[in-house]
Structures are given as C-alpha cells and as structure tokens.
Coordinates of C-alpha atoms (C1' of nucleotides) in Angstrom, one line a residue:
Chain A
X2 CA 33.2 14.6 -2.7
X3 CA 34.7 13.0 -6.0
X4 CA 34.0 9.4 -6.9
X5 CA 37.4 9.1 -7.5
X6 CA 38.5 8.0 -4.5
X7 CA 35.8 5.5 -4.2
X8 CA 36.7 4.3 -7.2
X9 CA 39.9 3.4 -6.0
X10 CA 38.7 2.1 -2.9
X11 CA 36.5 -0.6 -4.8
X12 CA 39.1 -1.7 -7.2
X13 CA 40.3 -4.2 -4.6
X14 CA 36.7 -5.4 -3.5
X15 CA 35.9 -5.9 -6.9
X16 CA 38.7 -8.2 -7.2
X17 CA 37.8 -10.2 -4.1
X18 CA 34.2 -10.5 -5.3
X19 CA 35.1 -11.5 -8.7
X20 CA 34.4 -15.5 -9.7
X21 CA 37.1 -17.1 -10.2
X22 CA 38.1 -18.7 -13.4
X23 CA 38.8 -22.7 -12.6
X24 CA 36.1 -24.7 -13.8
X25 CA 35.5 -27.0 -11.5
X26 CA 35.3 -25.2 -8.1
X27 CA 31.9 -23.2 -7.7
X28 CA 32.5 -19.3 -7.7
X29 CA 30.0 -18.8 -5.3
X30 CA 31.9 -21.1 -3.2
X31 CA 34.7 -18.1 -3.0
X32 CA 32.3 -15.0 -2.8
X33 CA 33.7 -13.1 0.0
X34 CA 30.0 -11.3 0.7
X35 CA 28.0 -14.8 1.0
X36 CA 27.4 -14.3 4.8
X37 CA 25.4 -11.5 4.3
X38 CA 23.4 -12.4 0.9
X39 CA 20.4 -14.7 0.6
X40 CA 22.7 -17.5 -0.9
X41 CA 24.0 -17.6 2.5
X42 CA 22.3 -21.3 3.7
X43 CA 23.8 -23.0 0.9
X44 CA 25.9 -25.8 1.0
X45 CA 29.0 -26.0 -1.6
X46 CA 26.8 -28.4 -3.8
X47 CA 24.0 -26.3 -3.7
X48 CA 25.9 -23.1 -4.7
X49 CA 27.5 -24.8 -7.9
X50 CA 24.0 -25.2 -8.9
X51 CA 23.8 -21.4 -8.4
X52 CA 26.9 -21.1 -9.8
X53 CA 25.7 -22.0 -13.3
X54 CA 23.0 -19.7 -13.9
X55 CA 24.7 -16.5 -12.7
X56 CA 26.8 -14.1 -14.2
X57 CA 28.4 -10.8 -13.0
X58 CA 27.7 -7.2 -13.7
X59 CA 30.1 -4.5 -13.4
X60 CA 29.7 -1.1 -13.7
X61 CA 30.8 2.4 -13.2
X62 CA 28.9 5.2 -11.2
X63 CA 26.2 6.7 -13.1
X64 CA 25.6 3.4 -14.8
X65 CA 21.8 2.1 -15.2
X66 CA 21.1 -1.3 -14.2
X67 CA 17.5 -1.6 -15.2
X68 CA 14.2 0.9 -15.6
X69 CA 11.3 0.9 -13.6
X70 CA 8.1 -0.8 -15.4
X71 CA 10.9 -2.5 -17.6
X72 CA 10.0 -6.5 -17.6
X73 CA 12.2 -7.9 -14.0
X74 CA 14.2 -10.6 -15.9
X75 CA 16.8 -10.3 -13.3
X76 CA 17.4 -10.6 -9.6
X77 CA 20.6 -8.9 -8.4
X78 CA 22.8 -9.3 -5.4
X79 CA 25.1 -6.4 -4.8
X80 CA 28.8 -8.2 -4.1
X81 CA 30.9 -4.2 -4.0
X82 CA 29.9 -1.0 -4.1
X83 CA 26.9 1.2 -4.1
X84 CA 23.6 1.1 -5.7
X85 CA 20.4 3.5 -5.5
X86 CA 17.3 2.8 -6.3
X87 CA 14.4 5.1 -7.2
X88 CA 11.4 6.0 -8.6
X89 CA 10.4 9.0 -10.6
X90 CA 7.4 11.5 -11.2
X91 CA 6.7 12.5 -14.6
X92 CA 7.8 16.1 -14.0
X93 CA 11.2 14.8 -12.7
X94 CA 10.7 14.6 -9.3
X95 CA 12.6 11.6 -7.7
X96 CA 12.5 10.0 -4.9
X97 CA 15.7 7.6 -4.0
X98 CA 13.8 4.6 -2.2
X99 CA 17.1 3.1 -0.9
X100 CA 20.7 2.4 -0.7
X101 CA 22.3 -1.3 -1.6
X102 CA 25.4 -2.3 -0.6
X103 CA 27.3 -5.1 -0.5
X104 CA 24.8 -8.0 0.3
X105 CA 21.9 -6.3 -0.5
X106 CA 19.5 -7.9 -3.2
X107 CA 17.7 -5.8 -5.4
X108 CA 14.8 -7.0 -8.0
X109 CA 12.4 -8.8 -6.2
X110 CA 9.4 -8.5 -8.3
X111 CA 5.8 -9.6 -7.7
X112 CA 4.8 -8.2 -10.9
X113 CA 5.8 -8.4 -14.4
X114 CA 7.8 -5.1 -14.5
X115 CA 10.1 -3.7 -12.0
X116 CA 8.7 -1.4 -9.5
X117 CA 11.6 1.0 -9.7
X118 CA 15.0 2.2 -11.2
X119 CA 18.5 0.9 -9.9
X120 CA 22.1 2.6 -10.8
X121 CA 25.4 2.5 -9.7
X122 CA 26.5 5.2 -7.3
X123 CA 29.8 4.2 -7.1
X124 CA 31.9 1.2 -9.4
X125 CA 29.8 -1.6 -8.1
X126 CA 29.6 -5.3 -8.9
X127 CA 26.7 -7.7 -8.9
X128 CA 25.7 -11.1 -9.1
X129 CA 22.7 -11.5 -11.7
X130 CA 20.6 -14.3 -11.7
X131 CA 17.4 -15.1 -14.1
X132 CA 14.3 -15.1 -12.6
X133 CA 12.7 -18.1 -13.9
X134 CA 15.8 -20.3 -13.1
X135 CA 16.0 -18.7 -9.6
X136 CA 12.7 -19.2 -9.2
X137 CA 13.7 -23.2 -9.6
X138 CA 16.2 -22.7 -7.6
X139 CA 14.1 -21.5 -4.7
X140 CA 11.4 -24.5 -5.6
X141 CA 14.2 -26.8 -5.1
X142 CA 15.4 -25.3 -1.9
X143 CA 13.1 -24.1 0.9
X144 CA 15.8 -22.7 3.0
X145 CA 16.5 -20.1 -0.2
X146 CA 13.5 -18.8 -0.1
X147 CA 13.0 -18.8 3.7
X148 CA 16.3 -16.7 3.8
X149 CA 14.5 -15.0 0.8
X150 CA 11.3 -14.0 3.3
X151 CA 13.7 -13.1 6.1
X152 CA 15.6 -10.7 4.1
X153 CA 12.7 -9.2 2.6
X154 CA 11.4 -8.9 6.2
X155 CA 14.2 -6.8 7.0
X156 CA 13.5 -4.7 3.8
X157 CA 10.3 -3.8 4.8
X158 CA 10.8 -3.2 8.7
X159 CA 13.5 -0.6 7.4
X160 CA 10.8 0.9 4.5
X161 CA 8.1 1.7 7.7
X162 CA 11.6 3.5 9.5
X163 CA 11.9 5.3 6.2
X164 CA 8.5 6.3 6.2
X165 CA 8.9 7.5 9.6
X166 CA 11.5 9.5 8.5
X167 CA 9.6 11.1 5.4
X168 CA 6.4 11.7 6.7
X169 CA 7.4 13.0 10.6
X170 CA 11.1 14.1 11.1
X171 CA 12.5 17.5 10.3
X172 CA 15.4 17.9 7.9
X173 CA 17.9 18.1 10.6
X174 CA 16.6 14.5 12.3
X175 CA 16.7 13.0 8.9
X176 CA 20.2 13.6 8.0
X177 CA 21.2 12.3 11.7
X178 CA 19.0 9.5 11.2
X179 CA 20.7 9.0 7.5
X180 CA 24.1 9.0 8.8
X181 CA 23.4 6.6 11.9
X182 CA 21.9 4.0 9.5
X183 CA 25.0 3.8 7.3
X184 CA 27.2 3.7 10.5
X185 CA 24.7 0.9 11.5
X186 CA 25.0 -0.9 8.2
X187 CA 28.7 -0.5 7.7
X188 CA 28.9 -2.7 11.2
X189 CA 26.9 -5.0 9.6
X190 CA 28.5 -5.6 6.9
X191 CA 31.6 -5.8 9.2
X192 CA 33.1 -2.4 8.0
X193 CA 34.0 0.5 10.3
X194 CA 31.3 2.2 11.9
X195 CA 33.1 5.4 12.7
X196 CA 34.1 7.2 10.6
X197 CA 31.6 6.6 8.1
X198 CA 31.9 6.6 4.6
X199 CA 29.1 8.6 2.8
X200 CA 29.8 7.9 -0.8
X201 CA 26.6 9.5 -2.6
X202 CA 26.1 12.8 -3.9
X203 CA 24.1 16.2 -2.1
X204 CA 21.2 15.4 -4.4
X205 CA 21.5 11.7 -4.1
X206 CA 21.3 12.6 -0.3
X207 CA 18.2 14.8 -0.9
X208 CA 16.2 12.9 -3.4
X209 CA 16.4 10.0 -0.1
X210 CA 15.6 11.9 2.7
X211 CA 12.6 14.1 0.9
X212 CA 14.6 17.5 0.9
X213 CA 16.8 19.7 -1.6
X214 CA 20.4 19.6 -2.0
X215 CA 20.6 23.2 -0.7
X216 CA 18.9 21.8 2.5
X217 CA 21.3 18.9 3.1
X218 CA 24.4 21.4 2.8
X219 CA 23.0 23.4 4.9
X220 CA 22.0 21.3 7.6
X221 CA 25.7 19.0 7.3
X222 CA 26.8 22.8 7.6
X223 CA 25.0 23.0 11.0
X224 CA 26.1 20.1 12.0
X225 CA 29.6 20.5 11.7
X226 CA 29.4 24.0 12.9
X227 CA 27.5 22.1 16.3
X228 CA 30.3 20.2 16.9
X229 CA 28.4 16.8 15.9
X230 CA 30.1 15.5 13.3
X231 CA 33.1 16.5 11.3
X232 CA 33.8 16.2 7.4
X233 CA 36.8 14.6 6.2
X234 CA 38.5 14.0 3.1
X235 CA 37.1 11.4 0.9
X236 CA 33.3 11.5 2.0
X237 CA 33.8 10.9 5.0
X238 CA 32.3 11.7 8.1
X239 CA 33.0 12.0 11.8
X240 CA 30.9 11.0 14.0
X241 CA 31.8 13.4 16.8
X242 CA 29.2 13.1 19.6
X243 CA 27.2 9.3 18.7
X244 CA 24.8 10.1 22.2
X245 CA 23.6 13.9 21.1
X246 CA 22.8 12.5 17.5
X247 CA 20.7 9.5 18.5
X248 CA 19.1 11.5 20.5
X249 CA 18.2 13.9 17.4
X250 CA 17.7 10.8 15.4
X251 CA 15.1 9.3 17.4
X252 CA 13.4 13.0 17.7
X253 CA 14.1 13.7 21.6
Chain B
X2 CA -17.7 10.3 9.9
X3 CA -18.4 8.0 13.0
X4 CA -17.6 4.4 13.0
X5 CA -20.9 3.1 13.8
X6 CA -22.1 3.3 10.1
X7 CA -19.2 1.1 9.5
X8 CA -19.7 -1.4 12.5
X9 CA -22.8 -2.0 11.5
X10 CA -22.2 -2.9 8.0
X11 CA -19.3 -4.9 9.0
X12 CA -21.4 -6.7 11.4
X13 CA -22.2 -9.2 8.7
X14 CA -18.6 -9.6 6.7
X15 CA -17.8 -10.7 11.0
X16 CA -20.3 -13.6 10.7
X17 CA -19.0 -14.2 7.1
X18 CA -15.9 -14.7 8.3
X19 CA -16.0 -16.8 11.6
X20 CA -14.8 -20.4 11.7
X21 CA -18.0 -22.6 11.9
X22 CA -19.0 -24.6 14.9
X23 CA -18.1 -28.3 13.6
X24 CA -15.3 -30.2 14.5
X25 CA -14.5 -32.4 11.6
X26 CA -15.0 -29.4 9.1
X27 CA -11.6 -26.8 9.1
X28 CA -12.6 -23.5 9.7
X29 CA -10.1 -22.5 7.1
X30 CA -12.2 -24.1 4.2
X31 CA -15.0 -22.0 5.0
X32 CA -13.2 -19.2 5.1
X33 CA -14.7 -16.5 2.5
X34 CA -11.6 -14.1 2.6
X35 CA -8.8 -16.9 1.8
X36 CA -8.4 -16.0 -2.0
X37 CA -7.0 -12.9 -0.4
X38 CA -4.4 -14.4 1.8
X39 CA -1.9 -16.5 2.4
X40 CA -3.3 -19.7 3.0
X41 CA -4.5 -19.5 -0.2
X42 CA -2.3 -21.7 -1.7
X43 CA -3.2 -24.7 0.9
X44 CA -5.8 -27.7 0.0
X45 CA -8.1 -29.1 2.3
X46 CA -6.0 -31.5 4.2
X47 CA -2.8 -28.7 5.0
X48 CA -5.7 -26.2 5.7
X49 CA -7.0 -28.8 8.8
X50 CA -3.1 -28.3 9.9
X51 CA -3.5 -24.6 9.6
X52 CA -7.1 -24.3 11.4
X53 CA -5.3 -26.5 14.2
X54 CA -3.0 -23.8 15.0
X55 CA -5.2 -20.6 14.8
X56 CA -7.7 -18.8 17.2
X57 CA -9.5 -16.1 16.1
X58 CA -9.5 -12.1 17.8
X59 CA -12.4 -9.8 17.0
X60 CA -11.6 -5.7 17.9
X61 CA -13.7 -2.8 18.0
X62 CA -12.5 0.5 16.9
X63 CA -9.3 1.7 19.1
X64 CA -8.7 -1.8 20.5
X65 CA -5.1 -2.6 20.5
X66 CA -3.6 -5.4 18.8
X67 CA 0.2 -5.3 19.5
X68 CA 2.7 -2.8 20.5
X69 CA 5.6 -2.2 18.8
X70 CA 8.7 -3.5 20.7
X71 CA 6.7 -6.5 22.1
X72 CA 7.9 -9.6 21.3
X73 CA 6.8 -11.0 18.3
X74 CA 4.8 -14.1 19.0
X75 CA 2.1 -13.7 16.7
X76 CA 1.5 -12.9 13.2
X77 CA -2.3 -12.4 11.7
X78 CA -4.1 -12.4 8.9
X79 CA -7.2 -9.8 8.8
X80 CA -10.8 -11.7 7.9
X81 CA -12.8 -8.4 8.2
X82 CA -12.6 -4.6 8.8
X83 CA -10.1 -2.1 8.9
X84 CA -6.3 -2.0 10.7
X85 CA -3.8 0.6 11.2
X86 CA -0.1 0.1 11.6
X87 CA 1.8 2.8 13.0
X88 CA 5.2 3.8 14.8
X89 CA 5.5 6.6 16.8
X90 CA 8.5 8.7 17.9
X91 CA 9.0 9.8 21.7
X92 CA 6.9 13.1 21.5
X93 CA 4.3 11.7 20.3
X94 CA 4.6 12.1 16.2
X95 CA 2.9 9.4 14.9
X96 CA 3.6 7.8 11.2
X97 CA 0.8 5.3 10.2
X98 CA 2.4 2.8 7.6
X99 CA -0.6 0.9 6.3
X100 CA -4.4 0.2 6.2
X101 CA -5.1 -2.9 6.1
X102 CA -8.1 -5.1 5.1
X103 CA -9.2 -8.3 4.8
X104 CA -7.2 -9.9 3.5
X105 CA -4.0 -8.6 4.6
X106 CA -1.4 -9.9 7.2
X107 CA 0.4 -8.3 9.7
X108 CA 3.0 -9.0 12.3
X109 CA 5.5 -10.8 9.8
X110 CA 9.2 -9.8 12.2
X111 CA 12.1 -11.2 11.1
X112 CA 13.0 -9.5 14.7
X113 CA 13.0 -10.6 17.9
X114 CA 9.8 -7.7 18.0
X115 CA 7.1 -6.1 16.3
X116 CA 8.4 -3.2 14.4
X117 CA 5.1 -1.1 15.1
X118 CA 2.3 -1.6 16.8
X119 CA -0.9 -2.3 15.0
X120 CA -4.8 -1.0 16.1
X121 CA -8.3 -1.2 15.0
X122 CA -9.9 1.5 12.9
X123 CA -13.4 -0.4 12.4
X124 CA -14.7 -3.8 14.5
X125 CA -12.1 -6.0 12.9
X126 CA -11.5 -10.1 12.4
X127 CA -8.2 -11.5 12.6
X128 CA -7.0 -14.8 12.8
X129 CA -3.9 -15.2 15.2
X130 CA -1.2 -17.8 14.4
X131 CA 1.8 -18.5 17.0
X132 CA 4.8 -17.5 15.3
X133 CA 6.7 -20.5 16.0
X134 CA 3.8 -23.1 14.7
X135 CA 3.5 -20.9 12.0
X136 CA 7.2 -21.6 10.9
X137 CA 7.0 -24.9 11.5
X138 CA 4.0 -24.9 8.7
X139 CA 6.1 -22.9 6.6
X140 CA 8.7 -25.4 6.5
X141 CA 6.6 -28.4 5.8
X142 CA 4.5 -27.0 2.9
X143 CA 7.1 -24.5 0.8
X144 CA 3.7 -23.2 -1.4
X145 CA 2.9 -21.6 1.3
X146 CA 6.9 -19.6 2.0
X147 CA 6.7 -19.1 -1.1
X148 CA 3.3 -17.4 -1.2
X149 CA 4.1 -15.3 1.8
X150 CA 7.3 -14.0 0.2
X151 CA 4.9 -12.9 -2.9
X152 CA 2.9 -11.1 -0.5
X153 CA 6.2 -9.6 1.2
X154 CA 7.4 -8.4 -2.3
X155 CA 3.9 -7.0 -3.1
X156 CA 4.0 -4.9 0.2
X157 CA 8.1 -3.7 -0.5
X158 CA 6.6 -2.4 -4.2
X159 CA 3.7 -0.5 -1.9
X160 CA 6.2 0.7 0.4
X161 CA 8.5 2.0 -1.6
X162 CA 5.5 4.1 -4.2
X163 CA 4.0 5.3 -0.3
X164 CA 8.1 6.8 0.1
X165 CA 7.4 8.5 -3.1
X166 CA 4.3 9.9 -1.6
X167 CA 5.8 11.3 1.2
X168 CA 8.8 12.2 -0.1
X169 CA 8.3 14.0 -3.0
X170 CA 4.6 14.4 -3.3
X171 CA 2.4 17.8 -2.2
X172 CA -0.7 17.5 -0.2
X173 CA -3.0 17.6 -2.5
X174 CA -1.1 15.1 -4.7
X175 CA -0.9 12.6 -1.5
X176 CA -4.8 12.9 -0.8
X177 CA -5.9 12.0 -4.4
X178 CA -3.3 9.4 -4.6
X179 CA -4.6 7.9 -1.1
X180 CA -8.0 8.0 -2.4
X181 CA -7.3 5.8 -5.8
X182 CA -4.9 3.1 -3.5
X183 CA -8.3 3.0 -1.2
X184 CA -10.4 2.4 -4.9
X185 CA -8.0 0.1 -6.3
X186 CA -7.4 -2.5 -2.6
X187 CA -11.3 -2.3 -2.4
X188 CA -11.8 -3.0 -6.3
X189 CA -8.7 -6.0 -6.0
X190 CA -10.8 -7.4 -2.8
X191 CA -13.5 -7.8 -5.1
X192 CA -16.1 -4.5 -3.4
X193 CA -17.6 -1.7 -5.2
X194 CA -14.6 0.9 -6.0
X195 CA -16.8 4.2 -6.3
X196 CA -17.9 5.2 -4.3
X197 CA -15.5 4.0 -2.2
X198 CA -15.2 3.6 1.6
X199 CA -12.9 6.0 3.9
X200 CA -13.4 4.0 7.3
X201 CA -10.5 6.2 9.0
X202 CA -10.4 9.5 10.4
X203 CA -9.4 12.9 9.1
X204 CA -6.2 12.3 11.8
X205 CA -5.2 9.1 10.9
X206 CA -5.1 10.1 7.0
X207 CA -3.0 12.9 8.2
X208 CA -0.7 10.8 10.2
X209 CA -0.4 8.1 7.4
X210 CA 0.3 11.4 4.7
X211 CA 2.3 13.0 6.8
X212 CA 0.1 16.3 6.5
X213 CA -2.3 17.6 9.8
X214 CA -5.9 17.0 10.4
X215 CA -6.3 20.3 9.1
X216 CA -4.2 19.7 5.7
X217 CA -6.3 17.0 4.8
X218 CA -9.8 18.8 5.4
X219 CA -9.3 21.7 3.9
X220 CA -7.8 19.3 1.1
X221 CA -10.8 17.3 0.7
X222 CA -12.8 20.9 0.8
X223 CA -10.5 22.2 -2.5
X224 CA -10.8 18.8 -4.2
X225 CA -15.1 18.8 -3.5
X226 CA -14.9 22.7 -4.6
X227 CA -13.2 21.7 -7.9
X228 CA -16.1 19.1 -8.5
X229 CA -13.4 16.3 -8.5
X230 CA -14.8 14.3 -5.6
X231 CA -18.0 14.6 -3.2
X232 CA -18.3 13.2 0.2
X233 CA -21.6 11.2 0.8
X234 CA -23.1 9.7 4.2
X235 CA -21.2 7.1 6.2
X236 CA -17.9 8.4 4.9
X237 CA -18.1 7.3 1.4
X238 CA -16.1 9.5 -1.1
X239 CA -17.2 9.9 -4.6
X240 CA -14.6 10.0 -7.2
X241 CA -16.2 12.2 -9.7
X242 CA -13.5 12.5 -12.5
X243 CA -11.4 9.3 -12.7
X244 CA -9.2 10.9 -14.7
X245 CA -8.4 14.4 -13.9
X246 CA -7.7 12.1 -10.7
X247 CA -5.1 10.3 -12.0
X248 CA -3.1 12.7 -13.5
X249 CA -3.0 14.5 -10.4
X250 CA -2.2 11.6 -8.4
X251 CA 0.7 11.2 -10.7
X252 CA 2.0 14.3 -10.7
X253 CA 1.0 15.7 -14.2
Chain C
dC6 C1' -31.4 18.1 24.3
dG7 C1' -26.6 18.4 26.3
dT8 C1' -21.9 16.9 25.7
dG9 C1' -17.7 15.6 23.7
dA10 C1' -15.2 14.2 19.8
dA11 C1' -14.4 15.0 15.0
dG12 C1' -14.3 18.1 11.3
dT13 C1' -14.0 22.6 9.2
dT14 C1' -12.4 27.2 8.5
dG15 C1' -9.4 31.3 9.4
dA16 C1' -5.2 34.0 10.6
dG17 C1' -0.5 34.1 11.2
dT18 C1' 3.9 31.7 11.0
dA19 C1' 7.9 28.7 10.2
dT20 C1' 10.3 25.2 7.9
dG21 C1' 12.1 24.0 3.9
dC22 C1' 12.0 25.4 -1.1
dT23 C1' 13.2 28.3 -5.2
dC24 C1' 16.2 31.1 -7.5
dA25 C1' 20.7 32.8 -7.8
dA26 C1' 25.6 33.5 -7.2
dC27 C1' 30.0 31.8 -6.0
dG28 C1' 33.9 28.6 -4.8
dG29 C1' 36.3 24.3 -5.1
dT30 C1' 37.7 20.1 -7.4
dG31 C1' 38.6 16.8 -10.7
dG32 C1' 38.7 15.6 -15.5
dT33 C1' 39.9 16.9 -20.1
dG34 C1' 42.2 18.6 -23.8
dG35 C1' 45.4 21.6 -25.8
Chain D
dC10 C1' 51.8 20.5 -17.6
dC11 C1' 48.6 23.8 -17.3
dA12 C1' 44.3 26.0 -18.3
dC13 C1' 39.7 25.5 -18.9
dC14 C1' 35.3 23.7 -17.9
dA15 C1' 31.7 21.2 -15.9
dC16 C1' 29.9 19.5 -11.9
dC17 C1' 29.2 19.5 -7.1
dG18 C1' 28.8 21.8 -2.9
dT19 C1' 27.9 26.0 -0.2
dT20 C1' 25.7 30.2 1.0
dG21 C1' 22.3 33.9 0.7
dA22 C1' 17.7 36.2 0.0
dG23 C1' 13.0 35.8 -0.7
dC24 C1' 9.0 33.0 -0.9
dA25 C1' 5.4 29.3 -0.6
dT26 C1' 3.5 25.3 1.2
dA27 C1' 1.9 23.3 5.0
dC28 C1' 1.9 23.9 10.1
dT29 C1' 0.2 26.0 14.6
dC30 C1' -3.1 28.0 17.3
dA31 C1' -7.7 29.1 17.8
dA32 C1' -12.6 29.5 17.1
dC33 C1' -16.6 27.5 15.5
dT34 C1' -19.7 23.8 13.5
dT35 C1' -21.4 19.3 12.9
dC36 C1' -22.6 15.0 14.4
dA37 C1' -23.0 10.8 17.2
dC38 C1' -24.4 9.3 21.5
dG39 C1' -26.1 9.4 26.1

DNA sequence: CGTGAAGTTGAGTATGCTCAACGGTGGTGG
DNA sequence: CCACCACCGTTGAGCATACTCAACTTCACG
C-alpha cells in the first residue's frame, strides 16, 4: 500500500480545491468542498470576508501540521486529502484520535495550546485561518458559529462511538467497524462507498483502533480469508458481504 | 461504597440548587452552580428568558434520564450530583463515556436522537430545556452559541485524552489517570480535591475504563498496597503521592 | 440479624502483544 | 536500466495482561 498512487489521485483534487488567482472574485466562492465545511452558510459577500484572512497549506504525506501543546494560532479545514491526528505518551505510545478528510476542520481549541498533533497521511490541502480573526468572523456571524456547534456536535457523537470501540469491541469488530465508517464517510462526502479507499498505513490503522500492526494484518488476513472483504490494488478494499460485517460491527 | 453517604450529603447542594419560590425573581439568578455552565454568560434580563423555558428534574441513583435513540427533545444542564452517559452494544457491553457533575450539560444532538442514554449515579439536579426553545435562545443571544461551542471544544479535548486512555493505556495507568480527572473536575468546580469523591461503582469505573469489576479492585488493592492511595469511609480516595501519581498517569 | 448487592480475592484462560523472520514494493542511486 | 535498500505488510511462536468463572467477604438495609 504505496502512497504513490494516492498521490496521484490527489493531484487533481488539489487543483479543484486550489483558490483561484483573479482578484476580485472570492476564492472561497469556488471551493469545490464548501457543502461539507463550516463555511458552508455563507453567502458570496460573507465568504470574501473569509476570503481575506485565509491562506492555503499544502503538504506531502508525513508532513506535520502543528504539535500538540504548541500555541493553536490556526483553525484548519481540510479541502483534499488525509489528515491524522493524535496524541502521544511519553514512552512513544500513540494513539491516532481521528481521521480528517475533505471537509473536516481540525484545531478547535478551548485552550491556549492545541490538544493534539495533526499530519498529513496522504498530499493533503487545507484552508488556514487565524484564530483571532476567525473568532471575529464568528462574532460577526451567528450562523458560523452555529454550523461551528453542529459540526462539533457531530465530532463528539462520533468520539463516544470511538470510545465504544476502544474500550468494548474485539480487534476483529474494530477493523469492521473501521472500514464501515470510511465507507460511511466516503458517501458523505459524496465519494464511492464500495469499494473503499483505505489510504493509511498498518500502524496508522493500529495506533486508531487501540491494536498492533501485526494484529490489524492479521485480522484483514482473516477477513479476506472469510470471504468478507477483498484487497485490491491501490488500498483498496472490497466490501464483499456489507450485511455479515454490520452485523460484526455492531457486535451481534 | 453505598450511595446513601452520598445522598445525604447531596441532600443540601439539592436545596442549593432549586429555583426559588417567587415569581418576579428568575430562578436562573439564584442559581449557585451557573459559573459552571452555560448560561453563564447571560445577564439578568436574558436569564428571565432562560428561566421561562426550563423545568427542573431531580433523580435518585439508577433513575433514567434518556435513552439513546430517543428523540432528542431535551438537552440539560446538571445543578447537583453525579450522571453517567453510556452506550451499549446488543449483548449487553456497556461503554460509559462521561461523569458528569454540576455543572455539566448533556443531551447536546446535532441528530435527530440522543446518541447514548444518560442515568443517575447519585440523587441528581438537572434543569431541562426543550430543544427547540433552546435554539431559538441560541439564536437571539450569540454569547450564549458561542459559550456552548467552548464547552463543546472543551469536551472534544476530554474525549479525545479519554481515547488515549483506552487506547493505549494499561489498567493501572487508566485507574490513576481516572482518579486525578475526578481530583482535577472536583478542584475546577471549586470542592476539596483530596481527598476526593468516587460516587460510582467498582462496575461503572470498569465500564467507563474498559477494564472488569474485578480489574479495577484488585487495581485499587495494588495501588493502596504500594501506599500510593488509601480508601476512606463513604468512598473517598486518598491520593497519597501526588506525584508518583502523575507520572504514572502519564505513562512515565 | 438475615438478605442481597457490591466488593475482593484466587485460579485458570484467552485475546492480543512482543519479538522475530521473511517477502514484496517503491524509491534511489549508480 | 537495473540493483540495492528501506519500509511496509505478513506470518509465526511464545508470552503477558487482563478476562472469565467462582468463592468468599463486607456492608447497607430491611
């Protein structure tokens, strides 16, 4: 499972996501993942006020976008690719605290400091906005920051799943939950469902779901050899029998 | 470790926290626990709004608030005691997500439903606003959106260091750790933080841990052998050496 | 007191981890 | 263009942490 391909894959949705360069027309007016971000209830006046304090980030997998406990100067909106985010022990343990794709924020920040690590997985792009001027921003408009709370809502429904999924499921439920959720958010984001595209590493996998790399393998291994899902080129993966895994998802 | 130690001393935070008698005085000003929550923000006059909305539900330990999967109609802010929130799979597994004390507020869906269903540990306080009254406050007085989303970031941050815990954290690490978030919520709500206050059972610490009954007694056994905490009447839990604590809590 | 629920302790076990070897693949550099 | 190398994924063997099942104790309450 190369990024390679991935790579490829993004170039284009890079280019769609990218602001474009005439002055006068709002970039956000053209993003091409607006439906599914929190700038979504803005009107084409509103977003050229938006327009003028962001600026895009690009980077390549591997790529660090900020520290945890560094100050959280930023809010980020993910416009292509995939991010992790994560949060570390001092002995190197690491637990991956989720997956952001396109429309996915990521910095939201009570505090002074963030409250974890975020890195590219594959080339990604994002939308980076300062906080104080966001902040503003969402003075200005209500709607923002309602779409803000929803959104956050969301986030934390799907953190009590997660926990659900850490604290009670075995290994093999938590990789069938894992790959469901993707298939579920690919929908979403209007992407194909079936096959899925799984474009993080073994580890990346592991450090999510609470288990090694070693376990993952071996329980996709189990999996495939089931008849449940199959593994094709480019990361992705077949879903072969969507009934018999939400049943194992949901622990039945 | 009964809960009637705890009713009774909660008996009086209950009288604390009632809404008063008189009509042309908002219950909401006299409200002792609303530097905690989020009508914090509001002034005397939006308070009278608020206080015309709410009613107020008192629980003794087991009562049922909501059930995940019910609709959502409802959203509440704890006064006094202790809740649990919890989701459970189909053979009965449960995974408690969060205590929560006064203070606290639960119920917040961007769903058509709850996302788990939510209990009392202790005789608890709540004050219940309808959901669509509540949003129709939220819209008129954007301090108070914007306060709620600081709460909902504040929660995502808990969330995602309680995914550590579960993830990536051994049982003795996830006790400790459980013990200082107790210590720390009791100090930030303004009570004593050691000895602090376990109000919940040896099962419901196992089922937010995601460890057994048994895990977390002979846990607390090894931790009171090793001198680093004692357990005292009425389920109070002695943190003996703050910092021997922390470094296991953090993994050192 | 008697009773039932909660907590503790013990013995044996299983799920997932550790340590280790090996194979495939893509990227690099000669 | 090919060979090498590093990284990722897979598989195996043995082990450890926490679970299961069970007995016993403690405690609250009637």
């Amino acid at each position: 499972m190369s990024h390679t391909s991935f790579d490829l894959s993004k170039a284009s949705a890079l280019r769609q996501a990218a602001p474009r360069a005439r002055a006068d027309a709002s970039p956000c007016s053209a993003c091409r993942v607006r439906h599914l971000t929190f700038c979504q209830p803005l009107d084409d006046q509103e977003l050229k006020q938006l327009s003028a304090i962001v600026t895009t980030v690009e980077l390549v997998p591997g790529d660090p976008l900020f520290d945890e406990s560094e100050p959280a100067t930023h809010l980020f909106n993910v416009t292509a690719g995939t991010m992790k985010v994560y949060k570390l022990l001092p002995d190197g343990r690491r637990q991956i605290t989720g997956f952001l794709f396109a429309g996915d924020f990521l910095g939201l920040a009570n505090a002074e400091t963030y409250a974890y690590s975020a890195e590219a997985v594959t080339h990604a792009a994002l939308c980076r906005f300062p906080r104080k001027k966001l902040e503003d921003l969402l003075a200005r408009y209500p709607k923002l920051e309602s779409r803000l709370l929803g959104m956050a809502s969301h986030e934390l429904a799907a953190a009590q799943e997660q926990m659900l999924l850490l604290g009670r499921k075995s290994a093999k439920e938590k990789i069938v939950s894992f790959l469901l959720t993707l298939a579920e958010r690919a929908a979403r984001r209007g992407q194909t469902s079936n096959p899925i595209t799984v474009p993080m590493s073994r580890t990346d996998i592991g450090d999510y779901l609470g288990l090694t790399t070693e376990t993952v393998s071996r329980t996709f291994t189990q999996l495939k050899t089931g008849g449940l899902i199959s593994l094709q080129a480019g990361g992705r993966v077949d879903l072969r029998d969507l009934v018999a895994l939400r049943n194992i998802a949901e622990g039945f």
